[in-house]
mmCIF file of C-alpha atoms and ligand atoms in Angstrom:
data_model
loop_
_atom_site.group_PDB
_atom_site.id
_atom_site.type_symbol
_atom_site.label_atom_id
_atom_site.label_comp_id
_atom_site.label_asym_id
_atom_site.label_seq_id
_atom_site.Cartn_x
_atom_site.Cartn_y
_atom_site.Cartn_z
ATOM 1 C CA UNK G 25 105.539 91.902 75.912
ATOM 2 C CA UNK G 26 108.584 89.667 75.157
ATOM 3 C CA UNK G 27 109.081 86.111 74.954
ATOM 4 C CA UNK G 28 113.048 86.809 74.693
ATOM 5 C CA UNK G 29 114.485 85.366 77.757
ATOM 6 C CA UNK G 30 115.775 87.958 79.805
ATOM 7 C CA UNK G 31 119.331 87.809 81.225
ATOM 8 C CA UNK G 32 120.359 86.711 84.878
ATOM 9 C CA UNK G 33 121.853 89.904 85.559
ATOM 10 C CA UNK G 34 119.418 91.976 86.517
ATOM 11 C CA UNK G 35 120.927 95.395 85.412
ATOM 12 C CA UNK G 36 122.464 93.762 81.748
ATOM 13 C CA UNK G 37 121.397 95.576 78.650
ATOM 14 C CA UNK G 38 118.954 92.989 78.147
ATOM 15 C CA UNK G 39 117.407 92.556 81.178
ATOM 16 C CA UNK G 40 116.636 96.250 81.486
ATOM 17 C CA UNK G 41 115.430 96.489 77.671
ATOM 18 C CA UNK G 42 111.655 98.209 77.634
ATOM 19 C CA UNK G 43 112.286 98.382 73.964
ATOM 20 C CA UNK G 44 109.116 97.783 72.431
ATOM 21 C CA UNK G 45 110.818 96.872 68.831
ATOM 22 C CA UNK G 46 112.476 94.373 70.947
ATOM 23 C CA UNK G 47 109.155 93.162 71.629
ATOM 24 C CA UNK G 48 108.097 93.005 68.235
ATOM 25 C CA UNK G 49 105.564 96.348 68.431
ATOM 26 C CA UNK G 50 105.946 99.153 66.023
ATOM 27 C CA UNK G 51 106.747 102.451 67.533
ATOM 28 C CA UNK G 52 103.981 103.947 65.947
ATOM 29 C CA UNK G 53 101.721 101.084 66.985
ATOM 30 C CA UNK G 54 98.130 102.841 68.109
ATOM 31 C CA UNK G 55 98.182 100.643 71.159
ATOM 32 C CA UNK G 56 100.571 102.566 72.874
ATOM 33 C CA UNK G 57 99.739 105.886 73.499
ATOM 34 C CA UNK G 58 102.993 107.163 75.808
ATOM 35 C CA UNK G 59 106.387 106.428 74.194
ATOM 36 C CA UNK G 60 109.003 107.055 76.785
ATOM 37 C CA UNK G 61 112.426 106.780 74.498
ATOM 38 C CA UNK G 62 115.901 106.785 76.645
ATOM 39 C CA UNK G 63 115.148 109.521 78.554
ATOM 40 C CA UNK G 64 118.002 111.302 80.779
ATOM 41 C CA UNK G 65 117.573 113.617 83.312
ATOM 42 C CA UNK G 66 120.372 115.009 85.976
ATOM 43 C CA UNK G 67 119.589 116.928 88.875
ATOM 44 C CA UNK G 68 121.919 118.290 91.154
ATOM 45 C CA UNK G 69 124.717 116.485 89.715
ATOM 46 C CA UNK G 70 122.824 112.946 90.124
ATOM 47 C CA UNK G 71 121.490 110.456 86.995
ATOM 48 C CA UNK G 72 118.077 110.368 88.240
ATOM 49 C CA UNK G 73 116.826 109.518 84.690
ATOM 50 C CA UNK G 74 119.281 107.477 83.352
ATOM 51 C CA UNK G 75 117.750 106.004 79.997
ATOM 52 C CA UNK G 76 113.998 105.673 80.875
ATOM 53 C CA UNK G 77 112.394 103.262 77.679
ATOM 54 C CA UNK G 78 108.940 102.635 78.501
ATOM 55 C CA UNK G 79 105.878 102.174 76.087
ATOM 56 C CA UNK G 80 102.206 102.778 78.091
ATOM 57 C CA UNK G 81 99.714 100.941 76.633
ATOM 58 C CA UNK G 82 96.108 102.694 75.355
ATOM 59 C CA UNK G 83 92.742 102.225 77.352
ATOM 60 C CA UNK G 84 94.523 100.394 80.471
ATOM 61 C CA UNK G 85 95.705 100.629 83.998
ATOM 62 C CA UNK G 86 99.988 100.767 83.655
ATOM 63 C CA UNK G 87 101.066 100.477 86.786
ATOM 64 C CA UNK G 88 105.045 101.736 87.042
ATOM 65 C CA UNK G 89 106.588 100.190 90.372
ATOM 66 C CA UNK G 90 109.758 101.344 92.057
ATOM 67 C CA UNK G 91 111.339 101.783 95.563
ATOM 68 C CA UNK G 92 111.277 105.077 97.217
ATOM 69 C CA UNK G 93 113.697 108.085 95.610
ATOM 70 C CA UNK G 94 114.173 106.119 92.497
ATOM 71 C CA UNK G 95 112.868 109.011 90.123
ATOM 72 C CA UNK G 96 108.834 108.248 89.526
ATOM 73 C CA UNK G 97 107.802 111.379 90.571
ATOM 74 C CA UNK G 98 110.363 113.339 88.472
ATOM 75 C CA UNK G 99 109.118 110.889 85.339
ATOM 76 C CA UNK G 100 105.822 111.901 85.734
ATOM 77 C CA UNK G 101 106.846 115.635 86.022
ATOM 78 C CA UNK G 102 108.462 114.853 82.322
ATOM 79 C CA UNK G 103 105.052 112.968 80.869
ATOM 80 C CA UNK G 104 103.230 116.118 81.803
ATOM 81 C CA UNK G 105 105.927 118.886 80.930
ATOM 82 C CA UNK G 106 107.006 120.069 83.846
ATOM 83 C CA UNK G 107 110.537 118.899 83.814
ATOM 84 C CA UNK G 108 112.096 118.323 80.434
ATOM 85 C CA UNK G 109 115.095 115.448 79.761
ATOM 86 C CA UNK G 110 118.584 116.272 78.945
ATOM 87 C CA UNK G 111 118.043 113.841 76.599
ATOM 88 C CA UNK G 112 115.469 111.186 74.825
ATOM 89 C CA UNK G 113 112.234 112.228 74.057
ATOM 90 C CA UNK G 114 108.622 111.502 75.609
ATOM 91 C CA UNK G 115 106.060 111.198 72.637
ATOM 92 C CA UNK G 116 102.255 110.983 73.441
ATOM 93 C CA UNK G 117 99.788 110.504 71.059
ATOM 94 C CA UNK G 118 102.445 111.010 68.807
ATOM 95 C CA UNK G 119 103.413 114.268 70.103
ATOM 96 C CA UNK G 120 107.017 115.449 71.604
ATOM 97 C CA UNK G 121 106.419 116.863 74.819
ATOM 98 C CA UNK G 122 109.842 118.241 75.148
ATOM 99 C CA UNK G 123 109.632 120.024 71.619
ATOM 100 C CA UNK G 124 105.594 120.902 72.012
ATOM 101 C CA UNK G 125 105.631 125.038 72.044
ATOM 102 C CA UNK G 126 103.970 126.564 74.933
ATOM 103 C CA UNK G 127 100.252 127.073 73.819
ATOM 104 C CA UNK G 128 100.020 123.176 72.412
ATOM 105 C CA UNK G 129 102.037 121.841 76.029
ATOM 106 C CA UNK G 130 98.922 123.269 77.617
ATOM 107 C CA UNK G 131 96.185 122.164 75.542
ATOM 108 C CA UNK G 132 98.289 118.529 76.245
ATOM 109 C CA UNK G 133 98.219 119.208 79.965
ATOM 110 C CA UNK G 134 94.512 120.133 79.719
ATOM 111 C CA UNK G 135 93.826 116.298 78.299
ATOM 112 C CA UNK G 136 95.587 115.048 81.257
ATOM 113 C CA UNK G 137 94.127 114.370 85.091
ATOM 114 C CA UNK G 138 96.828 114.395 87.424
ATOM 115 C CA UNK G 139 96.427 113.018 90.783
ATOM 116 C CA UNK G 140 99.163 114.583 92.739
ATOM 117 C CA UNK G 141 101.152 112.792 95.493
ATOM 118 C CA UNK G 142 99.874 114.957 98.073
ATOM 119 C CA UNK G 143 96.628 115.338 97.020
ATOM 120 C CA UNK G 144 97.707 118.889 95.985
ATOM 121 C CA UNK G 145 94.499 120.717 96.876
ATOM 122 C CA UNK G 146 93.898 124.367 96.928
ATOM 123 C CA UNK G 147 93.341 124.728 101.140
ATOM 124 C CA UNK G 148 91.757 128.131 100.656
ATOM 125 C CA UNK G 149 88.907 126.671 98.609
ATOM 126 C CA UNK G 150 86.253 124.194 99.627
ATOM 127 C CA UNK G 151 85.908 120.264 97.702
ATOM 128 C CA UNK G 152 83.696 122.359 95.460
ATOM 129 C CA UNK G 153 85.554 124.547 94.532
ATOM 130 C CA UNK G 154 88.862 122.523 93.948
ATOM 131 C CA UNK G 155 86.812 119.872 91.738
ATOM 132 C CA UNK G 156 84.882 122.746 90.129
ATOM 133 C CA UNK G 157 88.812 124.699 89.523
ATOM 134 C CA UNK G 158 90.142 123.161 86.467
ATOM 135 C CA UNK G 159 86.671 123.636 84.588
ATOM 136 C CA UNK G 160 86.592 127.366 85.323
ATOM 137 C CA UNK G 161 90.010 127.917 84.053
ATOM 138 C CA UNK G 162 90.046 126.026 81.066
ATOM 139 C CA UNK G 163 86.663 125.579 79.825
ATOM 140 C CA UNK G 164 83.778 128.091 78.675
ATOM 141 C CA UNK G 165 80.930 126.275 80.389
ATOM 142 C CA UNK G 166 78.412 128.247 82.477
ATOM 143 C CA UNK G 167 78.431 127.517 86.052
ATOM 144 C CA UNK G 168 75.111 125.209 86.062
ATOM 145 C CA UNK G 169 77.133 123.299 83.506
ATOM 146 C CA UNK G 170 79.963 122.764 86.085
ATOM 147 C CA UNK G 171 77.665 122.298 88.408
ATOM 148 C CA UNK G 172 76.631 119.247 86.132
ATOM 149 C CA UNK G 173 79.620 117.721 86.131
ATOM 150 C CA UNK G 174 81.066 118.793 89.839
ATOM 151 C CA UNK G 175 78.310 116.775 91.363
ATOM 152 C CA UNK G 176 78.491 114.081 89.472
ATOM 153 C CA UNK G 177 82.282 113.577 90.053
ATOM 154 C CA UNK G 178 81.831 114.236 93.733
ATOM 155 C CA UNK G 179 79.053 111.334 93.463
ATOM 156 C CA UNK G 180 81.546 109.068 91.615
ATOM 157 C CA UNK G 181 83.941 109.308 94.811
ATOM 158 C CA UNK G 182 81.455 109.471 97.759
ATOM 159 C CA UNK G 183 81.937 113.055 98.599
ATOM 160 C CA UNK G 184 78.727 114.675 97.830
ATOM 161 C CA UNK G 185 77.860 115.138 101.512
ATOM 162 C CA UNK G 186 81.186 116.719 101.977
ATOM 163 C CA UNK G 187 81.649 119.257 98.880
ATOM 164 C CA UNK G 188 81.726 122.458 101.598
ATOM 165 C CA UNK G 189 84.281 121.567 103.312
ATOM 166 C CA UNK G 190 87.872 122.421 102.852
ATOM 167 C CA UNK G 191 90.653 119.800 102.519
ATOM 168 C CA UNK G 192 91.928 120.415 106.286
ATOM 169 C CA UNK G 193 88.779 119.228 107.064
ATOM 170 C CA UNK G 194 88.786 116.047 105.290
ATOM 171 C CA UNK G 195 90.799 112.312 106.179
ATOM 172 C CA UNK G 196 93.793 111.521 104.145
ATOM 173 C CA UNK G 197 91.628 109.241 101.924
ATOM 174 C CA UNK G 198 89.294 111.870 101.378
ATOM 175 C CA UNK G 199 91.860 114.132 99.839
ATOM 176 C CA UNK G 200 93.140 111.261 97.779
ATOM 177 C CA UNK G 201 89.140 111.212 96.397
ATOM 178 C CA UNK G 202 88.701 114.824 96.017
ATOM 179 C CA UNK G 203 92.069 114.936 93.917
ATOM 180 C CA UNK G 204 90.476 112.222 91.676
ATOM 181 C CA UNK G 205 87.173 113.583 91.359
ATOM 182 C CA UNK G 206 89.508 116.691 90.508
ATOM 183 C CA UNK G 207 91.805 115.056 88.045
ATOM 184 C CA UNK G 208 88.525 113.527 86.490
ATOM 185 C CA UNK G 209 86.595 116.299 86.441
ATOM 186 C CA UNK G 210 87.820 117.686 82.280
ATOM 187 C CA UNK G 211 87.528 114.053 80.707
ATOM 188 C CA UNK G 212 90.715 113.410 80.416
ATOM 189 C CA UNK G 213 91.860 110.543 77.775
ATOM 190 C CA UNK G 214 95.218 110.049 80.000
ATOM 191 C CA UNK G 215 95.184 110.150 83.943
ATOM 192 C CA UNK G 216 98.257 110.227 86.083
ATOM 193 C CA UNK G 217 98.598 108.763 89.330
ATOM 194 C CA UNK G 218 101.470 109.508 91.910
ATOM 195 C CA UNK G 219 101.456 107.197 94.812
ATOM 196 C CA UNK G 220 97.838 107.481 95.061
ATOM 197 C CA UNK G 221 98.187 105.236 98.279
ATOM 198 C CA UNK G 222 100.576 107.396 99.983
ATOM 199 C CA UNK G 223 99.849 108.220 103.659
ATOM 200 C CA UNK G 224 96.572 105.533 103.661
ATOM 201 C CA UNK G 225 96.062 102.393 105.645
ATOM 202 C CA UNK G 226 95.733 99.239 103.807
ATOM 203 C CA UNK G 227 91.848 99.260 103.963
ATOM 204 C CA UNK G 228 91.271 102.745 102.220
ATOM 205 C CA UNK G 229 94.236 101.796 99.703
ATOM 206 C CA UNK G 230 92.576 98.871 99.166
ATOM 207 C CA UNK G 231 89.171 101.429 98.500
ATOM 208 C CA UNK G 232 90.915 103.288 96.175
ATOM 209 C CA UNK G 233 92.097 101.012 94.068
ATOM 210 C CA UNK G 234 88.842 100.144 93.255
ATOM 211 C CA UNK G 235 87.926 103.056 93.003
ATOM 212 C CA UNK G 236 90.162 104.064 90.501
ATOM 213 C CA UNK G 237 89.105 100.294 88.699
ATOM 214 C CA UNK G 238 85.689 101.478 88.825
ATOM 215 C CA UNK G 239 86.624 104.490 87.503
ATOM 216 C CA UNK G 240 88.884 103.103 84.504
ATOM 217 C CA UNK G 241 85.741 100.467 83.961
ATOM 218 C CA UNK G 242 83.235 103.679 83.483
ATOM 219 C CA UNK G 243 85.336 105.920 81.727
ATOM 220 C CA UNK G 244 88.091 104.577 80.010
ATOM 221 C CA UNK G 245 91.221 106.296 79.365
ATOM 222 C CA UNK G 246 94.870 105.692 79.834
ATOM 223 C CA UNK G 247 95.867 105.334 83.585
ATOM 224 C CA UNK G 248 99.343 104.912 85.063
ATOM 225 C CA UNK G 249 99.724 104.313 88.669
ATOM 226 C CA UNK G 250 102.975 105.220 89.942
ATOM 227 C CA UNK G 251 103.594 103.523 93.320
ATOM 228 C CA UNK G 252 105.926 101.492 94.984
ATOM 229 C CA UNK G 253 102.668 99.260 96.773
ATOM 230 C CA UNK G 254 102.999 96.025 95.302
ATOM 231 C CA UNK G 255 99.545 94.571 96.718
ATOM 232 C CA UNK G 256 97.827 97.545 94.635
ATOM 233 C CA UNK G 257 99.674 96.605 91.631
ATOM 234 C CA UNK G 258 98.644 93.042 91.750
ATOM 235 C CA UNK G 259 95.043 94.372 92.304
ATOM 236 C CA UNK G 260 94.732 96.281 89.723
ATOM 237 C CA UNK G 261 97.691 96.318 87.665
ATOM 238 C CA UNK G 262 96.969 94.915 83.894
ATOM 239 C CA UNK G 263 100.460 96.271 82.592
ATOM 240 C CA UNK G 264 103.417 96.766 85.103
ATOM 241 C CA UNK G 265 106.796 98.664 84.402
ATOM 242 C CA UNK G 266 109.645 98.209 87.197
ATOM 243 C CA UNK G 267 111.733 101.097 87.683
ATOM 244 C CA UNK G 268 115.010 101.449 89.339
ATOM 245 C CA UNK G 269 117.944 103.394 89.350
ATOM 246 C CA UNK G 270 116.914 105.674 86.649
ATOM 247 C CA UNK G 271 115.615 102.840 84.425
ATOM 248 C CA UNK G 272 112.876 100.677 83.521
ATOM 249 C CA UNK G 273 113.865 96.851 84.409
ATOM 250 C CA UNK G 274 111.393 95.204 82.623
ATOM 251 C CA UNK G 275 107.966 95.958 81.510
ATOM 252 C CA UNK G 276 104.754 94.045 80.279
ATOM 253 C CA UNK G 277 101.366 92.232 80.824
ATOM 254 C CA UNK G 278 100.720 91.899 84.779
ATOM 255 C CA UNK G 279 100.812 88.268 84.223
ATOM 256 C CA UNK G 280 103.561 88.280 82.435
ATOM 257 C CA UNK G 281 105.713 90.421 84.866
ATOM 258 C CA UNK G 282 104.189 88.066 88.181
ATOM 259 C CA UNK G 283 105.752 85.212 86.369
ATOM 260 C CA UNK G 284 109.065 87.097 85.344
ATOM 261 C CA UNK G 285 112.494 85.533 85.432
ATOM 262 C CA UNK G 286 114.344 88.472 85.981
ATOM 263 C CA UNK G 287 115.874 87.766 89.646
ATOM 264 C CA UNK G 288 115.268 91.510 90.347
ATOM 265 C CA UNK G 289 111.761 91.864 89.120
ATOM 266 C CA UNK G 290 111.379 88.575 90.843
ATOM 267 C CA UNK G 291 112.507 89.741 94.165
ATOM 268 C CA UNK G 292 110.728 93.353 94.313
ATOM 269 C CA UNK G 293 107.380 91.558 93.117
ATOM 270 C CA UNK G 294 107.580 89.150 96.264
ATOM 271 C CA UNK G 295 108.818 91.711 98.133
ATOM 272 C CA UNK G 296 111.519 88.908 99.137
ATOM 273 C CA UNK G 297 114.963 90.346 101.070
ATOM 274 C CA UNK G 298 116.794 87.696 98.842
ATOM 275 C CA UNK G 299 117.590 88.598 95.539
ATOM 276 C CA UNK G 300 119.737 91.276 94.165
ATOM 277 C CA UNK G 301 118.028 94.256 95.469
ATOM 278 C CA UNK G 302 119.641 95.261 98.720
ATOM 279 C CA UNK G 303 119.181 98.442 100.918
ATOM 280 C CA UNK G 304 121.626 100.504 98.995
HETATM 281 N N1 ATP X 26 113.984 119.402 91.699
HETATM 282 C C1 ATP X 26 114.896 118.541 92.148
HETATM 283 N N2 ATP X 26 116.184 118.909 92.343
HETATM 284 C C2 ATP X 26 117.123 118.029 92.784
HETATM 285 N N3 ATP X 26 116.854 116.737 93.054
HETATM 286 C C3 ATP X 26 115.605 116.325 92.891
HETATM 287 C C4 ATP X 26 114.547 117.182 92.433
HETATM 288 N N4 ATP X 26 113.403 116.474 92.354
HETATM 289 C C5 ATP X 26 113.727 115.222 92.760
HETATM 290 N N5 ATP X 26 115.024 115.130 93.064
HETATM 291 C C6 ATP X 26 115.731 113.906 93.518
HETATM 292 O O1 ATP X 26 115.459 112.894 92.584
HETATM 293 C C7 ATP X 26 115.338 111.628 93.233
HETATM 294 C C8 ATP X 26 114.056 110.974 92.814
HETATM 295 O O2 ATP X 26 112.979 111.725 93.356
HETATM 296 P P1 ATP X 26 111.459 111.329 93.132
HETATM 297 O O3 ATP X 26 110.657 112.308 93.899
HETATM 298 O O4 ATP X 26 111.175 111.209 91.678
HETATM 299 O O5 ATP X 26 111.416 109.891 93.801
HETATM 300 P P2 ATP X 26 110.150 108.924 93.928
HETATM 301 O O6 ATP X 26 110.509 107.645 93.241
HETATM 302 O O7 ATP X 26 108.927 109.632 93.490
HETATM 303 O O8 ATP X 26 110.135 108.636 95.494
HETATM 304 P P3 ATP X 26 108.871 108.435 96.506
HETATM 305 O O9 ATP X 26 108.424 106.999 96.313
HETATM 306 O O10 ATP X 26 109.473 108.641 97.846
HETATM 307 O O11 ATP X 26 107.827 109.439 96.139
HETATM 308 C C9 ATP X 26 115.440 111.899 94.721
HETATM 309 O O12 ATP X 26 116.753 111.577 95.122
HETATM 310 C C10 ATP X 26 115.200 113.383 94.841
HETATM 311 O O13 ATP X 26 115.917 113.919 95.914
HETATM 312 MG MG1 MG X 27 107.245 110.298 94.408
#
């Protein structure tokens, strides 16, 4: 959250800088829990990662914006270990996911509730079941236990009428709900979202952005939104990264980023066709 003005070219040094020393915060400030440091990543000959700096902030909704095919699925894939940088390093809580060995990567993966992009649902097994999954697999509890905390998560997201069905039967947005009650489901203290408003009208986006709000209000936790929808990110956004072309434009406070200077954070936030940003 820098005061430094920002240079008018949108893709200078400066403007793209998510340095958090540049922004006068410790790298091993508590208040950031994900430290993404210059992270690289090449695949199939393409930069897709091409010095990702990005800093996500404890106990609040992050919201990292880009267009289409600009890499925020494959960074997520990195925050959670399943794709690993060329180079840079992704630290959270302190920890180097790259360098974690297997058994601890896990235990990490266990603490976070990913919300896939497609929902990701098992189709063979009812709502039930697919909330109910990652308990069975990774915890000890007894089956009233998860039964406990099933229901309630199914209550949290309105589907408690519909726990018997399977995901073929449900909408879009119901998917999208049963994936969160899923994601929610182990308590974790970091939840992941990938374009959580993805195949949905702009009424049931709207729905689930509050709904994940609610859910942040109730149970705290670090939450990034990856999306490129930038009416959800004004509606819920309280931090906001811009990505694109492999790296993070500028990042900070939602108010901070609304106002922003930078004439490309400028345009995609207004969604204006004037600017730098062109179809390319
Ligand atoms: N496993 C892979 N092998 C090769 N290329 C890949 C792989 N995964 C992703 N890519 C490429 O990386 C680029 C970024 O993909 P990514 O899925 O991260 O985009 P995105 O920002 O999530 O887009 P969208 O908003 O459409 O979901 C795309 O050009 C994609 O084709
Ligand atoms: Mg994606």
């Amino acid at each position: 959250m820098s005061d430094e003005p920002v240079s008018d070219d949108p893709m200078s040094d400066d403007a793209l800088t998510g340095d958090p020393a540049a922004a006068g915060v410790a790298m091993d400030d508590p208040y950031w829990s994900i430290h993404c440091v210059d992270v690289h990543k090449r695949l199939g000959g393409v930069a897709i990662l091409d010095g990702v700096t990005l800093d996500v902030p404890d106990d609040t909704i992050t919201i990292v914006l880009g267009p289409s095919g600009t890499g925020k699925s494959v960074l997520i894939k990195h925050l959670i270990g399943l794709m690993f940088p060329d180079s840079g390093d992704i630290l959270i809580h302190g920890d180097s996911v790259p360098r974690l060995p297997l058994p601890q990567l896990l235990a990490l993966r266990r603490r976070i509730g990913v919300l896939f992009q497609d929902g990701a649902l098992f189709g063979s097994m009812n709502i039930y079941d697919n909330v109910a999954f990652p308990l069975r697999q990774n915890t000890e509890r007894s089956e009233s236990e998860i039964a406990d905390v099933v229901k309630q998560r199914l209550a949290d997201v309105g589907l408690t009428a519909f726990e018997g069905l399977f995901p073929s039967e449900l909408s879009g947005g119901m998917r999208k709900r049963a994936g969160f009650a899923r994601a929610l489901c182990t308590e974790p203290d970091i939840v992941i979202f990938d374009e959580p408003d993805s195949g949905l009208d702009p009424v049931r986006t709207a729905l689930l952005c509050e709904l994940i709000q609610e859910m942040h209000a109730t149970y705290g936790g670090t939450y990034i939104v990856v999306t490129h929808d930038i009416a959800a990110a004004r509606r819920i956004g309280e931090y906001i990264a811009v990505l694109w072309k492999g790296r993070i434009v500028q990042s900070g406070a939602a108010a901070e980023m609304f106002a922003s200077e930078n004439p490309f954070v400028r345009q995609f936030l207004s969604g204006s066709a004037s600017g730098p940003l062109g179809m390319d």
